C-alpha atoms as one frame of an Amber mdcrd trajectory, in Angstrom:
protein
   0.000   0.000   0.000   1.377   3.399  -0.983   0.894   6.178   1.559   1.067
   9.897   0.899   1.432  12.374   3.738  -0.004  15.765   4.609   2.064  17.804
   7.078   0.114  20.089   9.372  -0.211  21.702  12.810  -2.181  20.251  15.719
  -5.043  22.607  14.784  -4.860  21.314  11.205  -4.871  17.715  12.432  -7.987
  18.322  14.499  -9.637  20.297  11.701  -9.053  17.518   9.155  -9.774  14.455
  11.301 -12.082  15.809  14.016 -15.251  15.758  11.891 -17.862  13.088  11.198
 -16.537  13.112   7.629 -12.812  13.937   7.650 -12.108  16.766   5.235  -9.119
  18.504   3.651  -9.250  22.089   2.428  -8.362  22.257  -1.276  -7.391  25.903
  -1.558  -7.654  28.388  -4.416  -4.061  28.498  -5.694  -4.100  32.307  -5.920
  -4.107  32.434  -2.105  -1.232  30.015  -1.506   2.363  30.992  -0.700   3.415
  30.699  -4.355   0.416  32.490  -5.849   2.012  32.832  -9.312   2.763  29.162
  -9.938  -0.108  28.703 -12.415   0.676  32.032 -14.093   4.284  30.956 -14.665
   3.041  27.701 -16.156   0.760  29.602 -18.543   3.578  31.955 -19.575   5.898
  29.012 -20.160   3.246  27.285 -22.292   2.758  30.425 -24.390   6.494  30.660
 -24.995   6.798  27.004 -26.000   3.764  27.271 -28.306   5.301  30.178 -30.216
   8.566  28.266 -30.604   7.193  24.833 -31.498   4.035  25.261 -33.566   3.297
  26.649 -37.017   2.318  30.270 -37.588   1.049  29.489 -41.074  -1.891  31.745
 -41.929  -5.215  30.464 -43.226  -8.189  32.309 -44.631 -10.608  33.643 -42.041
 -12.117  32.295 -39.871  -9.665  29.380 -39.601  -7.075  29.972 -36.836  -3.631
  28.492 -37.203  -2.315  26.095 -34.572  -0.541  28.804 -32.573  -3.659  30.969
 -32.422  -5.830  28.001 -31.496  -3.521  26.780 -28.730  -2.986  30.291 -27.370
  -6.770  30.574 -27.035  -6.845  27.280 -25.128  -4.023  28.338 -22.790  -5.655
  31.720 -22.143  -8.819  29.882 -21.170  -6.861  27.649 -18.788  -5.169  30.722
 -17.317  -8.573  32.219 -16.485  -9.678  29.064 -14.678  -9.616  28.559 -10.925
  -7.186  25.930  -9.632  -7.794  24.469  -6.180  -4.929  22.457  -4.696  -3.774
  20.547  -1.618  -0.278  19.152  -1.204   1.025  15.802   0.020   4.474  14.259
   0.211   5.632  10.732  -0.591   7.703  10.722   2.605   6.095  10.934   6.028
   9.088  11.869   8.164  11.132  14.388   6.218  13.131  17.136   7.902  12.462
  19.776   5.248   8.699  19.188   5.461   8.618  19.474   9.260  10.506  22.743
   9.050   8.563  24.210   6.115   4.981  23.138   6.798   4.656  22.753  10.571
   4.891  25.281  13.418   8.164  25.611  15.319   6.591  23.955  18.376   5.744
  20.792  16.430   3.366  19.224  13.956   1.903  16.016  12.562   2.139  14.041
   9.341  -1.099  12.311   8.276  -0.613   9.256   6.074  -3.343   8.424   3.538
  -3.898   5.328   1.428  -3.188   6.862  -1.977  -5.333   4.459  -3.987  -8.333
   4.940  -1.695  -7.895   8.720  -1.763  -7.703   8.610  -5.562 -11.000   6.704
  -5.712 -12.624   9.456  -3.627 -11.121  12.111  -5.905 -12.412  10.509  -9.073
 -15.926  10.476  -7.636 -15.881  14.227  -6.942 -14.143  16.051  -9.840 -10.682
  16.056  -8.257  -7.433  14.546  -9.494  -4.326  13.253  -7.695  -0.967  13.154
  -9.473   2.755  13.371  -8.787   4.213  16.818  -9.326   6.680  16.941 -12.220
  10.041  18.660 -11.807  10.994  17.944 -15.407  12.153  21.012 -17.340  11.568
  19.424 -20.737   8.912  21.029 -22.995   5.278  20.351 -22.169   4.098  17.092
 -23.741   0.740  18.539 -24.817   2.562  20.885 -27.206   4.202  17.927 -28.940
   0.721  16.403 -29.218  -0.559  19.640 -30.776   2.293  19.504 -33.287   1.287
  15.941 -34.175  -2.290  17.092 -34.795  -0.984  19.962 -36.891   0.946  17.588
 -39.144  -1.678  14.843 -39.286  -4.880  16.820 -39.986  -5.329  19.452 -42.676
  -6.845  22.542 -41.048  -8.615  23.649 -44.232 -10.057  20.365 -45.470 -10.800
  18.940 -42.007 -11.158  21.946 -39.712 -13.754  20.373 -37.408 -11.630  17.253
 -36.921  -8.505  19.399 -36.323 -10.327  21.632 -33.828 -11.767  18.709 -31.876
  -8.358  17.036 -31.701  -6.832  20.213 -30.273  -9.724  20.753 -27.841  -9.124
  17.240 -26.525  -5.741  18.493 -25.303  -7.343  20.941 -22.827  -7.433  18.575
 -19.791  -3.912  17.347 -20.591  -2.592  20.913 -20.868  -4.336  21.993 -17.652
  -2.912  18.990 -15.818   0.652  19.646 -16.975   0.431  23.330 -16.055  -1.018
  22.498 -12.633   1.548  19.814 -11.860   4.858  21.210 -13.127   7.198  22.806
 -10.601  10.705  24.223 -10.711  13.406  21.547 -10.463  14.833  23.277  -7.350
  11.852  21.861  -5.396  12.356  18.250  -6.489  13.336  17.080  -3.001   9.782
  17.857  -1.813   8.498  14.721  -3.601   5.097  16.397  -3.837   1.835  14.714
  -4.756  -0.950  17.152  -5.560  -4.706  16.938  -5.158  -6.305  19.493  -7.449
  -9.387  20.546  -9.348  -9.750  23.036 -12.216 -13.029  24.950 -12.303 -14.361
  27.734 -14.579 -13.517  31.210 -13.296 -17.145  32.316 -13.664 -18.538  29.430
 -11.614 -18.902  31.187  -8.278 -21.728  28.839  -7.343 -19.206  26.003  -7.034
 -20.731  23.146  -5.116 -19.433  23.260  -1.571 -17.311  26.398  -2.019 -16.324
  27.659   1.409 -13.935  30.172   2.981 -11.507  30.281   5.874  -9.948  33.323
   7.484  -6.291  34.138   6.963  -5.173  37.422   8.470  -7.703  39.906   7.036
  -8.692  37.814   3.995 -11.381  35.230   3.269  -9.592  32.402   1.437 -11.736
  30.276  -0.934 -11.463  26.505  -0.756 -13.307  23.366  -1.788 -13.832  20.780
   0.970 -12.634  17.308   0.021 -14.187  14.640   2.216 -13.125  11.011   2.524
 -13.899   7.936   4.679 -12.042   7.518   7.955 -10.458   4.256   6.840  -8.424
   6.165   4.215  -6.208   7.441   7.073  -3.618   4.762   7.825  -0.918   6.460
   9.891  -0.178   9.641  11.848   3.396  10.581  12.707   4.038  12.845  15.691
   6.651  15.324  14.563   9.657  16.624  16.484   8.370  18.439  19.573   9.134
  18.900  23.250   6.312  16.817  24.789   5.988  14.055  22.217   4.939  11.373
  24.756   1.975  13.499  25.835   1.199  14.236  22.191   1.153  10.504  21.385
  -1.006   9.739  24.415  -3.630  12.331  23.516  -3.528  11.338  19.848  -4.317
   7.732  20.776  -7.303   9.008  22.801  -8.390  11.221  19.880  -8.135   8.242
  17.501 -10.382   6.064  19.664 -12.896   8.822  20.419 -13.330   9.587  16.709
 -13.485   6.018  15.409 -10.140   5.757  13.571  -7.850   2.749  13.236  -4.577
   4.346  12.093  -1.169   3.597  13.574   0.700   6.278  15.519   4.468   6.732
  15.351   7.115   9.158  16.549   9.265  11.031  14.061  12.807   9.709  13.845
  14.182  13.085  12.725  16.705  14.423  15.298  15.301  17.940  15.339  14.919
  19.660  18.713  11.788  21.810  18.931  10.783  24.063  21.848
């Protein structure tokens, strides 16, 4: 069984697991620490499109491949991306330091396959983040369409083939990260929604400083949680004791472990 881990504070642990239906906040990416990640992906895609695809002009109203793909990428750029992050490693020094408070935190281990099944039932996706700096694969696919289908004689077929690349393009843009972050081993839960769909089912908000931050709640069965690791902290024995009580009181059956990272927290 493959586990993926979400690092969080004690308040985050209680907020996620202390409900009848455990729930993770999948947050609007514009309100995360790296708010421009999607924008950089869109800009990179635009650059690669102009370098890799044909600018051959056709009679109106037939767009060439560059114009068509730029329209697709602009549409993706206007979409809302909601994301939550996991790590393939449950006891990683950099994650404790980066994603948990200085006085300690917890790493929640989820059955990846079971979480994926929940995602597929509710318009979410789960994928590994890519740290590959090679050109986007969807652009190579667009080039194949360009060469295989005549845009004048078979415009409808060409257009449909390019439109079919939209979910692939959105996924690559949402899941590509700078190679400097490769050690994070990130797995991402995300959902792309239309920017005009403010009646998103379940859309909610939490407070952060003076701002209301939009998120989509992602619920899952309790048996998806398989392990919780108590991070480096001063009173870890008390933390483990209370976590065992919390587990029983809330009907969970996960294992509890101490972090093995030699990090002293006060």
